[in-house]
PDB file of C-alpha atoms in Angstrom:
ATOM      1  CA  UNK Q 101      88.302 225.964 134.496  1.00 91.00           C
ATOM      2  CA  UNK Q 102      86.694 228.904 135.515  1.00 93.00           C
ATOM      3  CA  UNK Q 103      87.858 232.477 135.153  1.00 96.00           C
ATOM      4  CA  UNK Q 104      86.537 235.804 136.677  1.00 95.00           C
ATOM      5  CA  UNK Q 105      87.308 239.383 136.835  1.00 97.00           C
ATOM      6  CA  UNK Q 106      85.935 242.145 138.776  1.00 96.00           C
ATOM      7  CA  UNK Q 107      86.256 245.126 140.522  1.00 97.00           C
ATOM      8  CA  UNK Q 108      85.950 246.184 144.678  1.00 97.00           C
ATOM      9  CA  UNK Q 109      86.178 249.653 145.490  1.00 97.00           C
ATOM     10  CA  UNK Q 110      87.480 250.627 149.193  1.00 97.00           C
ATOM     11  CA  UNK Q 111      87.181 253.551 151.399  1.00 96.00           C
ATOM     12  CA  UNK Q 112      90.817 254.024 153.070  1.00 95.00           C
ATOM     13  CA  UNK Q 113      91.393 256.697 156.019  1.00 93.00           C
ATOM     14  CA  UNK Q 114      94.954 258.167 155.167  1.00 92.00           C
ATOM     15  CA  UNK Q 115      97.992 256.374 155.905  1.00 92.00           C
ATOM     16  CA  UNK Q 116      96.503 253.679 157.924  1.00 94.00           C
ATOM     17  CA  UNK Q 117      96.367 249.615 156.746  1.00 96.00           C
ATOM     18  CA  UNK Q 118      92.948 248.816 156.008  1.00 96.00           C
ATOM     19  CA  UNK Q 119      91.539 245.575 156.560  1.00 97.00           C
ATOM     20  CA  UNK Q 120      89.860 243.874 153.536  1.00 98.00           C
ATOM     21  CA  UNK Q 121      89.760 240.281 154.082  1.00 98.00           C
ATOM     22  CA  UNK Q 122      86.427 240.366 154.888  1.00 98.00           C
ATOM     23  CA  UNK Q 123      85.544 242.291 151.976  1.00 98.00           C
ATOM     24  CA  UNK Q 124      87.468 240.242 149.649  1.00 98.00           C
ATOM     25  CA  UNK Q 125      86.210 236.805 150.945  1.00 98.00           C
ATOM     26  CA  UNK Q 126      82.329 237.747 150.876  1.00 98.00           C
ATOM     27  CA  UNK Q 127      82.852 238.677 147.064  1.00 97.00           C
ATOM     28  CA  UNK Q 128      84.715 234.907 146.835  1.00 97.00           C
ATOM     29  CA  UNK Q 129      81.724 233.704 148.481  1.00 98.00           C
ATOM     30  CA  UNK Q 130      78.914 235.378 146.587  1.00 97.00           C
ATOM     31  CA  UNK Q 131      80.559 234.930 143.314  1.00 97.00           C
ATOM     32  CA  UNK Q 132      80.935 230.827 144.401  1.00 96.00           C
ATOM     33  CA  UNK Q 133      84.701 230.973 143.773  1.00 97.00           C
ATOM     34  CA  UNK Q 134      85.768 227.097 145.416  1.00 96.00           C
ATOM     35  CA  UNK Q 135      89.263 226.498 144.669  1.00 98.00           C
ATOM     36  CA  UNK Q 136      92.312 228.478 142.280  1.00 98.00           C
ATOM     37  CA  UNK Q 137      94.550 231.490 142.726  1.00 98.00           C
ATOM     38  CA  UNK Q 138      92.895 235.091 143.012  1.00 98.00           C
ATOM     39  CA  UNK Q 139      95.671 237.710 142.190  1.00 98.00           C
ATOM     40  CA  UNK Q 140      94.720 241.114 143.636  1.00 98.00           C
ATOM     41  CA  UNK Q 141      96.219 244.708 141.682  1.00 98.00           C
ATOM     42  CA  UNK Q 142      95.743 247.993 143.145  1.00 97.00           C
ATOM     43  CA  UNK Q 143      95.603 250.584 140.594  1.00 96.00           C
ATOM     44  CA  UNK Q 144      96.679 253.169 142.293  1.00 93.00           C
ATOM     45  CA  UNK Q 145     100.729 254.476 142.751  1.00 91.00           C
ATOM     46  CA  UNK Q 146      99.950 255.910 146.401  1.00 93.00           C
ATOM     47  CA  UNK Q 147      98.813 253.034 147.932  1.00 96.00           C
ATOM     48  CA  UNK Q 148      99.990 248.961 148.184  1.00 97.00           C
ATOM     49  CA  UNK Q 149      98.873 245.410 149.639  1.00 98.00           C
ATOM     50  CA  UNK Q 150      99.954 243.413 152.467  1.00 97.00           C
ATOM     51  CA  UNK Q 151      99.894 240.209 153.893  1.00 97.00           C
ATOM     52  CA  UNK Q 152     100.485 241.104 157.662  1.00 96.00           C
ATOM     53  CA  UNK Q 153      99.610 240.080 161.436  1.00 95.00           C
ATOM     54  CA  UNK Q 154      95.936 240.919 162.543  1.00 93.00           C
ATOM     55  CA  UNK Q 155      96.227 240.089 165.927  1.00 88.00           C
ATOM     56  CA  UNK Q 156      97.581 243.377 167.396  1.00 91.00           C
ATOM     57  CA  UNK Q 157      96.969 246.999 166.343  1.00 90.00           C
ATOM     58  CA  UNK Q 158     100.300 247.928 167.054  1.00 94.00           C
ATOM     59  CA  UNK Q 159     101.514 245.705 164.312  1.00 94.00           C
ATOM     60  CA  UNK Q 160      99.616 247.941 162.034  1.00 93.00           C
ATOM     61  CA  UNK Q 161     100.814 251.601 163.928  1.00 94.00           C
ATOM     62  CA  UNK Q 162     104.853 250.098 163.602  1.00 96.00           C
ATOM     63  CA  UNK Q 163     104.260 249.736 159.869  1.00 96.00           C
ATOM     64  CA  UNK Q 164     103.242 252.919 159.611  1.00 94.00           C
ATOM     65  CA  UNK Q 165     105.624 254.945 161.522  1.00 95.00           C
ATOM     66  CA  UNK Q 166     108.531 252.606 159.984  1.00 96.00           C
ATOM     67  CA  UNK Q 167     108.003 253.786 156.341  1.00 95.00           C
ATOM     68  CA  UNK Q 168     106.953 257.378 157.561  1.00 93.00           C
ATOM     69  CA  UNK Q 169     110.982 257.455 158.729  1.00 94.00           C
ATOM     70  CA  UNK Q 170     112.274 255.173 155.518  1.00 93.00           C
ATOM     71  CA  UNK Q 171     110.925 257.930 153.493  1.00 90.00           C
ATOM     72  CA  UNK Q 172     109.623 261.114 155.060  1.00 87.00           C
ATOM     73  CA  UNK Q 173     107.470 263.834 154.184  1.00 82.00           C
ATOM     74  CA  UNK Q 174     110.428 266.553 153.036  1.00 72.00           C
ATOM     75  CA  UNK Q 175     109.120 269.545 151.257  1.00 67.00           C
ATOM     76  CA  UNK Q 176     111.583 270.640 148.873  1.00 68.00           C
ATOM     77  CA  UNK Q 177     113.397 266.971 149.038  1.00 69.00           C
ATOM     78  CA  UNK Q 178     112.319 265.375 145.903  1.00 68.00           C
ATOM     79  CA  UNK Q 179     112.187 266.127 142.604  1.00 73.00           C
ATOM     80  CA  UNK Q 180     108.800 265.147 142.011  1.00 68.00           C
ATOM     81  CA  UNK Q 181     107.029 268.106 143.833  1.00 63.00           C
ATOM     82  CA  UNK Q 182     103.522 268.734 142.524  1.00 61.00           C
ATOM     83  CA  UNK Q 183     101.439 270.453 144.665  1.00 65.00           C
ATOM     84  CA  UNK Q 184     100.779 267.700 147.459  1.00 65.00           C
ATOM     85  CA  UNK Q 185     103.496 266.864 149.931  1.00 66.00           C
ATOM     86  CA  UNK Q 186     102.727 263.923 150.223  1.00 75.00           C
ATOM     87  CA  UNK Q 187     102.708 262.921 146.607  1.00 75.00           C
ATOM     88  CA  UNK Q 188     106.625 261.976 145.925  1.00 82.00           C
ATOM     89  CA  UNK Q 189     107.018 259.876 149.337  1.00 84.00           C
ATOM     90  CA  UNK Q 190     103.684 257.883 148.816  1.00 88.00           C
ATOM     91  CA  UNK Q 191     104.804 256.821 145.225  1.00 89.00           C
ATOM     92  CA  UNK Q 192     108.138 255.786 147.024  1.00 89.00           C
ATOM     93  CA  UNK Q 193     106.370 253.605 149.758  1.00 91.00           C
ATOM     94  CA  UNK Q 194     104.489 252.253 146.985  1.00 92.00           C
ATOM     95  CA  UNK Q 195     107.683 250.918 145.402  1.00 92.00           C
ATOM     96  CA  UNK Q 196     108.646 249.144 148.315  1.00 95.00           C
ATOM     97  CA  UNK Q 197     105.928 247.334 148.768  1.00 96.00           C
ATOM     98  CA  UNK Q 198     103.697 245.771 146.591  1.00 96.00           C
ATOM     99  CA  UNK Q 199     100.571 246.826 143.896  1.00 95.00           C
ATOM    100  CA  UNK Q 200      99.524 242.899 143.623  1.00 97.00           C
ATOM    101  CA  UNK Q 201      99.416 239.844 145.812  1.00 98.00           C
ATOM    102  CA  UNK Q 202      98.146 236.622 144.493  1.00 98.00           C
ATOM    103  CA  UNK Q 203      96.641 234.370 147.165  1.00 97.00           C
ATOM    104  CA  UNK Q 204      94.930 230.420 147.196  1.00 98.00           C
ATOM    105  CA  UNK Q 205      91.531 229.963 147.366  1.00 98.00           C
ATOM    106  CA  UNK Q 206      90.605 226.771 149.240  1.00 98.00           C
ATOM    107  CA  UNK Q 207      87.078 225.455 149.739  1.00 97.00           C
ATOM    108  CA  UNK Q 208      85.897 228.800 149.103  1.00 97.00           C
ATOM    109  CA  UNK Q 209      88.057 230.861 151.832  1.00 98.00           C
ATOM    110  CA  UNK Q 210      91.156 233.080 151.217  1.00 98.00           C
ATOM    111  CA  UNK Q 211      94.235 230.979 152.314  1.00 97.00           C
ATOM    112  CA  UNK Q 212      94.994 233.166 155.040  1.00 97.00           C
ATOM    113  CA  UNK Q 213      97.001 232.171 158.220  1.00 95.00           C
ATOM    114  CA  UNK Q 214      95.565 232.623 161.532  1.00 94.00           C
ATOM    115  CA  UNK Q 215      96.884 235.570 162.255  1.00 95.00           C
ATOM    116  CA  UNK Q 216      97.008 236.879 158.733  1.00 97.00           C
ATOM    117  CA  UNK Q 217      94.996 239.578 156.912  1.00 97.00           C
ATOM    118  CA  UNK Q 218      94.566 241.496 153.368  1.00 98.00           C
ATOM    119  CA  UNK Q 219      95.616 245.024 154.126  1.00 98.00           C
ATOM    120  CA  UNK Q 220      95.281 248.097 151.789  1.00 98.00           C
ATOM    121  CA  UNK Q 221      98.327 250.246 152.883  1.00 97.00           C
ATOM    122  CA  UNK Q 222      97.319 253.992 152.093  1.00 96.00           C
ATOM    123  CA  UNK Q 223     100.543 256.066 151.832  1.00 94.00           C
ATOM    124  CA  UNK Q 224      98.655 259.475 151.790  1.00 91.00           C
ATOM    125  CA  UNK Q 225      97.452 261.733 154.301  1.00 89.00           C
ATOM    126  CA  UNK Q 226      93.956 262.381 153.055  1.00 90.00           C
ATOM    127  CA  UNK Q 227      91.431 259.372 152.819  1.00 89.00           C
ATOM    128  CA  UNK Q 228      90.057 258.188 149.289  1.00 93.00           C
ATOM    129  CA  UNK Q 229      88.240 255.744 147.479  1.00 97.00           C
ATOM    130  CA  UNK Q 230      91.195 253.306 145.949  1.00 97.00           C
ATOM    131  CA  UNK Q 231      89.791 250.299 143.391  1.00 98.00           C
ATOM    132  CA  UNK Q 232      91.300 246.988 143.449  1.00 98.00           C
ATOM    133  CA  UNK Q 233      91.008 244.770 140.362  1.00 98.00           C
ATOM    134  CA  UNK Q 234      90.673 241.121 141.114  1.00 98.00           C
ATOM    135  CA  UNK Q 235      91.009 238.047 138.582  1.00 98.00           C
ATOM    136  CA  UNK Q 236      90.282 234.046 140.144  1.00 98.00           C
ATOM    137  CA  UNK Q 237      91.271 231.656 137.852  1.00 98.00           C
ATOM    138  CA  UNK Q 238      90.457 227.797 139.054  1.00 97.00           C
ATOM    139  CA  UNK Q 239      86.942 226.202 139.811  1.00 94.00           C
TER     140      UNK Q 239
END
């Protein structure tokens, strides 16, 4: 049984889903991870992970503008008001979605559908560095 944990560190425009399968399968692949369950954390309360469609951009753009009218920017609305708008709504998003998916590994890929990619989903308006932590348990 082989166990590993490490760290990836992505560059995220602001509320946009970012694509990191790519970036998550070529650290399975250098670090020769063949077959088990990864389980992927975000440590961060502004931001989440999906599982979602690749094929169409709009997919992405509908997410987006779906959870910008679940929970709006509203100055003055929450209680939580420190000096960012944005700060209060992002932490909400966060909570309805999810800080860690755990995915199968097989033969060295990410079980991914066809049409399926990792997504960092940046609630805030501003861009940032967010760091995943990643643990592979298996062989």
């Amino acid at each position: 049984m082989k166990q590993a944990f490490f760290d990836l560190t992505v560059d995220v425009a602001g509320k946009s889903l970012h694509d990191i399968s790519k970036t998550v399968q070529d650290e399975v692949t250098s670090r020769e991870l063949c077959s088990g369950l990864l389980t992927i954390w975000c440590t961060h309360t502004g931001a989440s992970l999906l599982v979602q469609a690749n094929a169409d951009d709009d997919v992405a753009a509908d997410i987006v503008a779906f959870f910008e009218e679940l929970v709006p920017k509203r100055p003055g609305h929450y209680r939580h008001a420190p000096d960012q708008d944005d700060n209060a709504p992002s932490h909400l998003r966060a909570l309805l979605t999810q800080t860690q998916i755990s995915m199968p590994v097989e033969d060295g890929q990410l079980a991914l559908g066809k049409v399926q990619s990792l997504f960092v989903f940046e609630h805030r308006e501003v861009g940032r560095a967010r760091r995943l932590r990643l643990h592979f348990i298996g062989k």
